[in-house]
Coordinates of C-alpha atoms in Angstrom, one line a residue:
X1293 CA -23.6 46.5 304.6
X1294 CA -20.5 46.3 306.6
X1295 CA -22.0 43.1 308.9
X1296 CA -23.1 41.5 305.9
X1297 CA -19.7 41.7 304.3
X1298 CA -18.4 40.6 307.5
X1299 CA -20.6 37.3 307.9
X1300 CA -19.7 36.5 304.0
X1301 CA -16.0 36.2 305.0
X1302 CA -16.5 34.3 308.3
X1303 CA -18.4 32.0 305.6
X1304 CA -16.2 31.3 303.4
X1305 CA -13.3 31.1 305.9
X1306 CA -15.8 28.3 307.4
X1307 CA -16.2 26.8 303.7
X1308 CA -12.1 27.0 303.5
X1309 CA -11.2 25.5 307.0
X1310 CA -13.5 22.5 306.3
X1311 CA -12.5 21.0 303.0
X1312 CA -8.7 21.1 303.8
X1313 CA -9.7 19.5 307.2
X1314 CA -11.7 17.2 304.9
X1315 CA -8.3 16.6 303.2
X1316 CA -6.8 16.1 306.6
X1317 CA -8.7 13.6 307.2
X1318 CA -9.0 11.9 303.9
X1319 CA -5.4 11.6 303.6
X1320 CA -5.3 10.3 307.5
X1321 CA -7.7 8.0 306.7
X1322 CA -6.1 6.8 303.9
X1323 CA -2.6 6.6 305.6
X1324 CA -4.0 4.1 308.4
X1325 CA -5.2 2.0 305.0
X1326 CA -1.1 1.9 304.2
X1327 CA -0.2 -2.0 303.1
X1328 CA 2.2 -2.6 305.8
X1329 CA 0.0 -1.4 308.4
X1330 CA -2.9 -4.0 306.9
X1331 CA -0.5 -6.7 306.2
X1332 CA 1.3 -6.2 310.2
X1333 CA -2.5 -6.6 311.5
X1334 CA -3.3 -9.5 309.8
X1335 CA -0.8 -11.3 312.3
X1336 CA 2.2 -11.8 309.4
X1337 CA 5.9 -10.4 311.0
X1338 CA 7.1 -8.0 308.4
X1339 CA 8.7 -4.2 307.6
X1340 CA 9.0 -1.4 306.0
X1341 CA 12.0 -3.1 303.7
X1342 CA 9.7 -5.5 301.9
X1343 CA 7.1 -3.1 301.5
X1344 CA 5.6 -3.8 298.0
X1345 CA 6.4 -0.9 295.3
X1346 CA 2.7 -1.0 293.9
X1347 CA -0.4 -3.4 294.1
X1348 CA -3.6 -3.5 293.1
X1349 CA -6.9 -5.9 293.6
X1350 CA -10.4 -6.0 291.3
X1351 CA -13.2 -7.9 291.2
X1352 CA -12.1 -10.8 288.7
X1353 CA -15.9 -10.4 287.1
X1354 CA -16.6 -6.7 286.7
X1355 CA -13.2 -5.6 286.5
X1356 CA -13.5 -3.2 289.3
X1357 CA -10.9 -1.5 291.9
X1358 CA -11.3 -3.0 295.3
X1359 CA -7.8 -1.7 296.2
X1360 CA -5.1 0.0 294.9
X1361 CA -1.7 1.8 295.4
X1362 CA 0.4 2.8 292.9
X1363 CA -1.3 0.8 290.2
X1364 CA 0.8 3.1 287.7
X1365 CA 4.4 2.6 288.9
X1366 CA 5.9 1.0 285.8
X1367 CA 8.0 -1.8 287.0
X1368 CA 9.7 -5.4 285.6
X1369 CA 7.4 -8.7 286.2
X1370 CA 9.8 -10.2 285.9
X1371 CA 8.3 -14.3 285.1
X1372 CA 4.8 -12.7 285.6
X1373 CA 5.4 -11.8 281.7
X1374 CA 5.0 -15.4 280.8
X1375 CA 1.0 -15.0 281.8
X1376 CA 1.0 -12.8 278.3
X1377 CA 2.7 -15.4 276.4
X1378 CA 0.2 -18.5 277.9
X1379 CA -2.9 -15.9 276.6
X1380 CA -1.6 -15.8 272.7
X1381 CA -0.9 -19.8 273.4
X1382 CA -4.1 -20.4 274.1
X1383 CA -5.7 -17.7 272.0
X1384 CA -3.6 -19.9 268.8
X1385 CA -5.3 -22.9 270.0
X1386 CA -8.9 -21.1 270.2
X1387 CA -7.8 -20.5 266.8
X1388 CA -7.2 -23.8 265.9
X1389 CA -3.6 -24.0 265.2
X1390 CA -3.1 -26.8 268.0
X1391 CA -4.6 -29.0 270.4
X1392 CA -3.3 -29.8 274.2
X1393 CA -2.1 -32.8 272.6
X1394 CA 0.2 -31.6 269.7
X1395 CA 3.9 -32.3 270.6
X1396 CA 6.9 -29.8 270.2
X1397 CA 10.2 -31.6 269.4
X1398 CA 12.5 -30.2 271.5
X1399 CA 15.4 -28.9 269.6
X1400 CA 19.6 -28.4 270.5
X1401 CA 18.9 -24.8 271.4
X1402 CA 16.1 -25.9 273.5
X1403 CA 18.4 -28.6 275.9
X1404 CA 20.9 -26.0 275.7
X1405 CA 18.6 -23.4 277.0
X1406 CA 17.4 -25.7 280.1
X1407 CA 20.5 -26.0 281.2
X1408 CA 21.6 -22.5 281.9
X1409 CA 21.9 -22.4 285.8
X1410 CA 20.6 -19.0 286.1
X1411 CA 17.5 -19.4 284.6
X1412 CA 14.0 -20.9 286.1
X1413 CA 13.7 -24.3 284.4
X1414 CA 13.2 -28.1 283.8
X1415 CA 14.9 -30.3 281.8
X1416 CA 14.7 -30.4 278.2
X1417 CA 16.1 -33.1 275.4
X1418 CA 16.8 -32.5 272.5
X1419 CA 14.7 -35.1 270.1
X1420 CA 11.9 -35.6 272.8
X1421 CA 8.6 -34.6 271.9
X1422 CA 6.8 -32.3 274.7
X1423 CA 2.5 -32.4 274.3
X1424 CA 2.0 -28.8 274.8
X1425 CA 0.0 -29.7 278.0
X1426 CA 3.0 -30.4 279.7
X1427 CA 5.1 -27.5 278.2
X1428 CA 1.7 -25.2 279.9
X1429 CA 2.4 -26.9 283.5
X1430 CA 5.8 -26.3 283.0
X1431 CA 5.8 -22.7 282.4
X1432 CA 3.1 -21.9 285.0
X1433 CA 4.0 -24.2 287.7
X1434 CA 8.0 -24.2 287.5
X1435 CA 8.2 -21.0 285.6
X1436 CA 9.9 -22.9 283.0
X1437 CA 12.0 -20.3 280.7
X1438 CA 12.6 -22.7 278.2
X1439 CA 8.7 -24.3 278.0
X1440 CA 7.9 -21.0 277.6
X1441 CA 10.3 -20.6 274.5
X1442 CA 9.0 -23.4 272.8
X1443 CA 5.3 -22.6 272.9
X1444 CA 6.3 -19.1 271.3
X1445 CA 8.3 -20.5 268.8
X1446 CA 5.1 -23.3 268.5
X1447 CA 2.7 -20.0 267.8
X1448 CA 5.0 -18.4 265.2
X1449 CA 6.5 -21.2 263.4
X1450 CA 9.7 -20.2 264.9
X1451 CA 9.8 -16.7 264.6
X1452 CA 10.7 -15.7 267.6
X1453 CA 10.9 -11.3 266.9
X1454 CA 7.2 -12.3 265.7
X1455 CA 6.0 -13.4 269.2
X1456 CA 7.4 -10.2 270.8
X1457 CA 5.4 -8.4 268.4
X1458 CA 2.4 -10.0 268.7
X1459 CA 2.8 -9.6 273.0
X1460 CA 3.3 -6.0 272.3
X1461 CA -0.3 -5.9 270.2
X1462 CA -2.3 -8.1 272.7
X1463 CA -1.1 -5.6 275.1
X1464 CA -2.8 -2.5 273.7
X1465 CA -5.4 -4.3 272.6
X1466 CA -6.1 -5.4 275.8
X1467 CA -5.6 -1.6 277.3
X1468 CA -2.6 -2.4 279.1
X1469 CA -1.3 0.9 278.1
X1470 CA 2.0 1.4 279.9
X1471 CA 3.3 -1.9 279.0
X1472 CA 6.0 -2.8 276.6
X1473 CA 7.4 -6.1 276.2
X1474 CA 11.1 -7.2 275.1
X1475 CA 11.0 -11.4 275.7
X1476 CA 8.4 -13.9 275.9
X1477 CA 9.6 -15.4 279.6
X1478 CA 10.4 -12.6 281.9
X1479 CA 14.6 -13.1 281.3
X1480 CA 16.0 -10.1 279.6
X1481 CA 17.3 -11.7 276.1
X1482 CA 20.6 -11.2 276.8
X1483 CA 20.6 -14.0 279.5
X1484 CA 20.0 -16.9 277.2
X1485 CA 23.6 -17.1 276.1
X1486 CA 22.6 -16.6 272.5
X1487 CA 20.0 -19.5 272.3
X1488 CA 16.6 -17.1 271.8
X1489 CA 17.6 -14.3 270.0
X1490 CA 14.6 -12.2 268.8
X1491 CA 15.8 -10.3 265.6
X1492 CA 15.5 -6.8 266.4
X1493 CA 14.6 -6.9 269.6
X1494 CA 16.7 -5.3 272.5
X1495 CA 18.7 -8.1 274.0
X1496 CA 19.1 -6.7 277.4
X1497 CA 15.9 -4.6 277.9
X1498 CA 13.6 -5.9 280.7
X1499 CA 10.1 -6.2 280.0
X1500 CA 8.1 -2.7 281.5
X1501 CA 4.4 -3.3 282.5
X1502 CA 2.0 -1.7 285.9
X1503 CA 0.2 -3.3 288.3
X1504 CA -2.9 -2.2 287.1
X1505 CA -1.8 -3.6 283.1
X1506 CA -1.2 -7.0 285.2
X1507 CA -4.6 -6.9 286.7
X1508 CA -5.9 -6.1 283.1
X1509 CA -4.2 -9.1 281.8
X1510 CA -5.1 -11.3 284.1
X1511 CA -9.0 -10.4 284.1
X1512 CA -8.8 -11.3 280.6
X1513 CA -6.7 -14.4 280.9
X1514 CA -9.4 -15.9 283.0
X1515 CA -12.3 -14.5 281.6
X1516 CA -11.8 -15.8 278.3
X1517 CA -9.3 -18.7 279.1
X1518 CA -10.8 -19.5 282.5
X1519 CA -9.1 -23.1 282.4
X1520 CA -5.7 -21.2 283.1
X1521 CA -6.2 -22.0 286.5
X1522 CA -6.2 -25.6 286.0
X1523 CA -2.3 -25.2 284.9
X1524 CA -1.9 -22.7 287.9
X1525 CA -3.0 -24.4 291.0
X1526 CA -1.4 -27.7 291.1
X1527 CA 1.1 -27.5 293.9
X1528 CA 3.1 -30.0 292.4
X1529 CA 2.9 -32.2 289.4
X1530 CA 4.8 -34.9 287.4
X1531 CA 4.9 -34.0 283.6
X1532 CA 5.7 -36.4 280.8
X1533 CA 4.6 -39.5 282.7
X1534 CA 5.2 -43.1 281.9
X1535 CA 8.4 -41.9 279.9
X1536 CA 12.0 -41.7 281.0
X1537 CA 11.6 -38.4 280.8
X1538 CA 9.5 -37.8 283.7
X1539 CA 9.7 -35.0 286.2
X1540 CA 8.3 -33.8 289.2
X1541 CA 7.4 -29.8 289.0
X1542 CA 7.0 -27.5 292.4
X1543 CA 5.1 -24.5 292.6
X1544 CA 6.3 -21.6 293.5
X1545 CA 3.2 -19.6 294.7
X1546 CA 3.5 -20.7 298.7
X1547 CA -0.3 -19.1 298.8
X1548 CA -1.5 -22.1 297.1
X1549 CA -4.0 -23.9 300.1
X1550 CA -1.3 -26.4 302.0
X1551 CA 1.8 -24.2 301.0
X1552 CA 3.9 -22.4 303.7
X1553 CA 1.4 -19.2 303.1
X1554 CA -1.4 -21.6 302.1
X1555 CA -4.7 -18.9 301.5
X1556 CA -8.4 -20.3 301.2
X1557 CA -9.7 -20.2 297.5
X1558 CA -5.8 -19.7 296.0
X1559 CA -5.7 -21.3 293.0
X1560 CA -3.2 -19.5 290.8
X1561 CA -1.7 -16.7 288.7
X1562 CA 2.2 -16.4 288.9
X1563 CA 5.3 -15.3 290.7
X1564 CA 8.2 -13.7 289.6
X1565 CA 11.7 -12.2 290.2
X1566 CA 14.7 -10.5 289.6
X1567 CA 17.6 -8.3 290.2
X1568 CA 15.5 -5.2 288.9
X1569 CA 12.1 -6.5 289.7
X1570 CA 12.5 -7.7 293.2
X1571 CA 9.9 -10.4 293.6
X1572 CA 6.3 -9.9 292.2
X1573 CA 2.9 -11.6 292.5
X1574 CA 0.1 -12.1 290.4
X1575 CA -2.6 -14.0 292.5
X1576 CA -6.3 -15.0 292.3
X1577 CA -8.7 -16.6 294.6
X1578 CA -12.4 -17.1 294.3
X1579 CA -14.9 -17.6 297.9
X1580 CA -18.3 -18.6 296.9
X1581 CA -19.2 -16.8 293.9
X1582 CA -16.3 -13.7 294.6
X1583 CA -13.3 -14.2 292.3
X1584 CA -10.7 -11.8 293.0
X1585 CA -7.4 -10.8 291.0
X1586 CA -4.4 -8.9 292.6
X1587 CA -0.8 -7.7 291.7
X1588 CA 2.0 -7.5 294.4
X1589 CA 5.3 -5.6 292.8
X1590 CA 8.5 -4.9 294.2
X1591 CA 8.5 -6.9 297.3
X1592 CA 12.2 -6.3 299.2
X1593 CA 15.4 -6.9 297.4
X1594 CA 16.7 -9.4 295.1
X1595 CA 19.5 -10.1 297.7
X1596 CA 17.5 -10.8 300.3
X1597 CA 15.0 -13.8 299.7
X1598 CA 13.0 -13.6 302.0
X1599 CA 11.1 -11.2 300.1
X1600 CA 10.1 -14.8 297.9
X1601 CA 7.6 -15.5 301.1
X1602 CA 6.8 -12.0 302.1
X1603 CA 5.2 -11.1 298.7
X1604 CA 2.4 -13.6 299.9
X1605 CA 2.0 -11.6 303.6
X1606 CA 1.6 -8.9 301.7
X1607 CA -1.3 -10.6 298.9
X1608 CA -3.2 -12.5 301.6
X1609 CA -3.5 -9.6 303.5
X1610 CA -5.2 -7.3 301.2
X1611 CA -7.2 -10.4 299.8
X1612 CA -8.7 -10.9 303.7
X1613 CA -9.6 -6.9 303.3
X1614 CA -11.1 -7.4 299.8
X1615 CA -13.2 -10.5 300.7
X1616 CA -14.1 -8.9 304.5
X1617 CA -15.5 -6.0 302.5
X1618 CA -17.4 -7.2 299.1
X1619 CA -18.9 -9.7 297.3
X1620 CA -20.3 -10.5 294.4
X1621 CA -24.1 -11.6 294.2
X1622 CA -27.5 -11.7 292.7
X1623 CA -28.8 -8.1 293.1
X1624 CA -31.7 -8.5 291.0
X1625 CA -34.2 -11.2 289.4
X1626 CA -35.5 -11.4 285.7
X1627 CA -38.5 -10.3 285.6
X1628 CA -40.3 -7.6 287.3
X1629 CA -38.4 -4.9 289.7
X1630 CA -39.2 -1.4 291.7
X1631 CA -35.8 0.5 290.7
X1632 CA -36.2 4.2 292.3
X1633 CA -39.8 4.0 292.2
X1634 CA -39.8 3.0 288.7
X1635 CA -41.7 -0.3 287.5
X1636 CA -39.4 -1.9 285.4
X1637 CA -39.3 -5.9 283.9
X1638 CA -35.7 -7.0 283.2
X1639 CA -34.4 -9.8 280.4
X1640 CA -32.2 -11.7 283.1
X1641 CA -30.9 -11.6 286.8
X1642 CA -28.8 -9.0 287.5
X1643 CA -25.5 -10.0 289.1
X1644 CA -22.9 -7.4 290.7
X1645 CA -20.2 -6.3 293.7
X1646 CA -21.3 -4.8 296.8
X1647 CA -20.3 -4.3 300.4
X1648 CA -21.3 -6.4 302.3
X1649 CA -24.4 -5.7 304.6
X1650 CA -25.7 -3.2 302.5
X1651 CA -28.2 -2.8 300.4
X1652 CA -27.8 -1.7 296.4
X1653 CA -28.4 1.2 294.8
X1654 CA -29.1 1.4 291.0
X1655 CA -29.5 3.8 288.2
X1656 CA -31.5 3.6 284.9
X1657 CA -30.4 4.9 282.2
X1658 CA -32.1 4.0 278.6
X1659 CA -32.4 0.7 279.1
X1660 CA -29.6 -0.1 280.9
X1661 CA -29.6 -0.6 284.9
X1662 CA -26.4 -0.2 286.6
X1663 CA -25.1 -0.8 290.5
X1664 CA -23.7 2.4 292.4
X1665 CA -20.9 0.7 294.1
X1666 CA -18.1 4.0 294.1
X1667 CA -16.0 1.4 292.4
X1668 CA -14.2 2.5 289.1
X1669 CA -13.3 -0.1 286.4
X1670 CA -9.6 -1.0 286.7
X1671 CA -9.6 0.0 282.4
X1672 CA -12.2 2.2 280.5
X1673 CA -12.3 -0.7 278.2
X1674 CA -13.9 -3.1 280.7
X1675 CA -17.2 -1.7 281.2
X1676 CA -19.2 -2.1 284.4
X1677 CA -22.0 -4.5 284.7
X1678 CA -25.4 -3.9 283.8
X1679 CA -28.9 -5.3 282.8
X1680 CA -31.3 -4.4 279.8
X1681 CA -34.9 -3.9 280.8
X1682 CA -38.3 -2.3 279.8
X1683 CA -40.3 0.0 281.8
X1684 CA -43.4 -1.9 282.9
X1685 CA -45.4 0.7 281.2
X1686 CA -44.3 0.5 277.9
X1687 CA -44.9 -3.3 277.9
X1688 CA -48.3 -2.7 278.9
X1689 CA -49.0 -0.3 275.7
X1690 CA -47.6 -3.3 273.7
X1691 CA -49.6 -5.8 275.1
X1692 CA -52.4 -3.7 274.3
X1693 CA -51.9 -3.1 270.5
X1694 CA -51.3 -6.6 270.5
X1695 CA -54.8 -7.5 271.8
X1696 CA -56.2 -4.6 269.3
X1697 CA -54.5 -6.7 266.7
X1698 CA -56.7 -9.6 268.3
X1699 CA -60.2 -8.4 267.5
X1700 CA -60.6 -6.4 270.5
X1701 CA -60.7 -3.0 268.9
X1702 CA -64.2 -2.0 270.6
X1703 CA -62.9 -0.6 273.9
X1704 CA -60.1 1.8 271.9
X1705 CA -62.6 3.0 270.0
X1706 CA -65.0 3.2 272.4
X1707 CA -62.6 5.2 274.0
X1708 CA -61.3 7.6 271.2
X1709 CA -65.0 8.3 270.5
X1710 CA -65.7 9.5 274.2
X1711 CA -62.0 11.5 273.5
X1712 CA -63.7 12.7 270.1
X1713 CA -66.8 14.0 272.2
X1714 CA -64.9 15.6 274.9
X1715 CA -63.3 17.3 272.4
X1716 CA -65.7 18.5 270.5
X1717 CA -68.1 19.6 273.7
X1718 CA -64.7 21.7 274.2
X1719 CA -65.5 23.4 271.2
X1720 CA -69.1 23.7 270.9
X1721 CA -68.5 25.6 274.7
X1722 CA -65.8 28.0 273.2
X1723 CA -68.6 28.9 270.3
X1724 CA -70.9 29.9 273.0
X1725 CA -68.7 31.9 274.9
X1726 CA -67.7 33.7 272.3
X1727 CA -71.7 35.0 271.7
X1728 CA -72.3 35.1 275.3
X1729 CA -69.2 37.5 275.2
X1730 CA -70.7 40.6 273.0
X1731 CA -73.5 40.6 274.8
X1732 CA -74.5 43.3 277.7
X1733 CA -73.7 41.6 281.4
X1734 CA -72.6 38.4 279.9
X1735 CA -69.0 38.2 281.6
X1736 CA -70.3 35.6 284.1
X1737 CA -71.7 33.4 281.5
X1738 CA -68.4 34.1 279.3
X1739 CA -66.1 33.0 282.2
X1740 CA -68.4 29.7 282.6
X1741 CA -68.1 28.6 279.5
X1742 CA -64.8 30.0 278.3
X1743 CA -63.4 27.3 281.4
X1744 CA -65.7 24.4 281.0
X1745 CA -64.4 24.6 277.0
X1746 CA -60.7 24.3 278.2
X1747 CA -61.1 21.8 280.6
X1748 CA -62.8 19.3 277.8
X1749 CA -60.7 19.9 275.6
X1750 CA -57.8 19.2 277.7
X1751 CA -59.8 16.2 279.1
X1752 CA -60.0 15.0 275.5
X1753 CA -56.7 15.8 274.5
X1754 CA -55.0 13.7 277.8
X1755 CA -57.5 10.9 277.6
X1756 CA -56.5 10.5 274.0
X1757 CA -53.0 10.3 274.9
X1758 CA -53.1 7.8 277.8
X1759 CA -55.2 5.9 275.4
X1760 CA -52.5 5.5 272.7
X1761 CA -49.3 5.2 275.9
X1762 CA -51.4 2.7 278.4
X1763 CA -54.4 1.5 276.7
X1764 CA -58.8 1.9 276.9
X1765 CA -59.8 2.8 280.0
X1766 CA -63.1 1.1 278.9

């Protein structure tokens, strides 16, 4: 008894000593993973001073975590805010309320507004009318405060405490649930000199969002507006054309391909800074058929701006990881599949993530196929993809009623009828057994028949069964 005991406790102390080595090790494992550590190997000259606060990278198509680290931290976008405010502009014109072509005329506030030094703009007349085109490449391409102003106030007829509002509802509706939003461009309120006032609205408040809400926002941005990125990659572009009111517009996002941190497949979101925020960076960049989505916040110090270029070391380094490591493919074909030994026929081809150089793993569940990547979804309201299908089996029983519908009922009934006999040979057996039973030195003859009665009636009974499930067997 006393060994026994003993051997239990050397057990669990053996149970004990491995999983908080396993921890050890985890949490080593995961410390050599640090950002800096990635971005320094990657070749780019950096420190621990412009280390980003949180970031975050998904699959732009399922939505999933490639990489993440503190995705929670809530934190100020800063101009990154203005991505919101381009979804419910284009979400007005889905709706119908305007077209690309519609013209804002620019107002006194407006020309006042443009010309506040402190503020990210372009210039503004008052009169002039803006196509809402070029007042979308001015807010994603110069990070125009004041373009941004007048497409809210082009939404809401001018209501500008409206707009907030309706940031603040696309927000949870999206699932960015620690996000709460004060101004439509990223400037707290307060900053405008009294020109954009939002009644009601906390004038010197900065918006609060996560990197993870960002990545939310963003995967729905393209998803359902995909022809953001058309306003977001241009490095630089001349707005209002063939008026003496053109202008020349620079982009900002240096990870754009020929920029000083120039990244292959760059092709948008947004940058942002400020005093509170540091400088942030919303990015995507698609490889062959991998689009990926990441968020860079808190990068340095708002006095130092060098942290402007080192938000993109910091992007383009965990991008390289992310694309090293996955990509998104054709994993199965419509049509017929072997999923864990099951025959299955699916209604179209299966697309999903994956590390590369491995090979998928799937689950079926109703009739749903799913990939087992160990990938969570960056929200519970963005499902991970999957596939309908029918088992190959079932199909077959349907194609077989269907041919019964045909006129080619002889071979089921054919086949019930041999059930039927089966069946009944079952029983005629268990009547015999039953006489051979009472009478003297009969148990042999008893045991015979008493089997050869179960056995056809559980012959029947099956055969019956696979008939109805798969079909005749003659």
């Amino acid at each position: 008894m006393k060994k026994r005991t003993i051997l239990l406790k050397i057990c669990s102390l053996i149970l004990v000593l491995g999983y908080f080595s396993g921890l050890f090790t985890a949490a080593s494992a995961y410390a050599q993973e640090d950002i800096l550590t990635i971005t320094q190997n990657a070749g780019y000259q950096t420190n621990e001073f412009y280390k980003p606060k949180a970031s975050i990278v998904i699959d732009a198509q399922t939505g999933q975590v490639l990489w993440e680290d503190n995705p929670d931290l809530k934190w100020n976008p800063a101009s990154i805010a203005k991505l919101m405010s381009v979804y419910l502009v284009f979400e007005a014109m889905e709706k119908g309320q305007f077209t690309l072509d519609t013209t804002v005329k620019a107002t006194d506030n407006d020309q006042a507004i443009s010309q506040i030094y402190e503020l990210s703009n372009n210039s503004i007349v008052s009169g002039v009318n803006y196509p809402v085109r070029d007042l979308l490449y001015a807010t994603l391409v110069q990070s125009s405060n004041v373009a941004t102003v007048m497409l809210a106030n082009l939404v809401t007829a001018n209501d500008e405490a409206k707009f907030i509002h309706m940031m603040n509802d696309k927000a949870k509706e999206l699932g960015m649930t620690n996000s709460t939003f004060y101004n439509c461009s990223g400037a707290e309120t307060g900053s405008f000199n009294g020109y954009y006032k939002p009644e009601g609205i906390d004038q010197n408040a900065d918006n609060v969002t996560t990197a993870r809400d960002l990545a939310i926002l963003s995967y729905h941005l393209l998803k359902n507006y995909p022809d953001t990125v058309t306003y977001t990659s241009p490095t630089q572009i001349t707005i209002m054309e063939n008026t003496p009111y053109a202008e020349v517009l620079e982009n900002h996002n240096y990870s754009l391909p020929g920029l000083a941190y120039g990244y292959e497949g760059a092709d948008g979101l947004k940058t942002g800074s400020s005093p509170t925020g540091g400088f942030n960076y919303a990015a995507t960049a698609k490889r062959e058929n991998t689009r990926l989505i990441e968020i860079v916040l808190g990068v340095g110090d708002w006095e130092d701006q060098e942290g402007e270029l080192q938000r993109h070391a910091f992007g383009n380094a965990i991008f390289d990881q992310a694309f090293a490591t996955y990509e998104y493919k054709q994993l199965l074909t419509k049509g017929n599949n072997t999923i864990n030994k099951e025959e299955i026929i699916l209604d179209q081809d299966f697309y999903g993530l994956i590390q590369k150089n491995t090979e998928p793993t799937f689950t079926l569940s109703a009739d749903k196929v799913t990939i087992d990547n160990g990938l969570a979804q960056v929200s519970p309201t963005i499902k991970a993809p999957s596939a309908t299908f029918k088992y190959e089996k079932k199909l077959k029983a349907l194609q077989n009623s269907v041919l019964k519908k045909t006129g080619k009922k002889k071979n089921a009934s054919s086949t019930f009828f041999v059930n039927g006999l089966l069946i009944i040979l079952g029983l005629l057996f268990a009547a015999l057994s039953k006489l051979f039973k009472k009478g003297p030195n009969q148990s042999k003859k008893f045991n015979l028949l008493s089997t050869l009665s179960v056995l056809f009636i559980l012959a029947g009974i099956i055969l019956s069964i696979y008939t109805v499930v798969v079909g005749p067997f003659i």
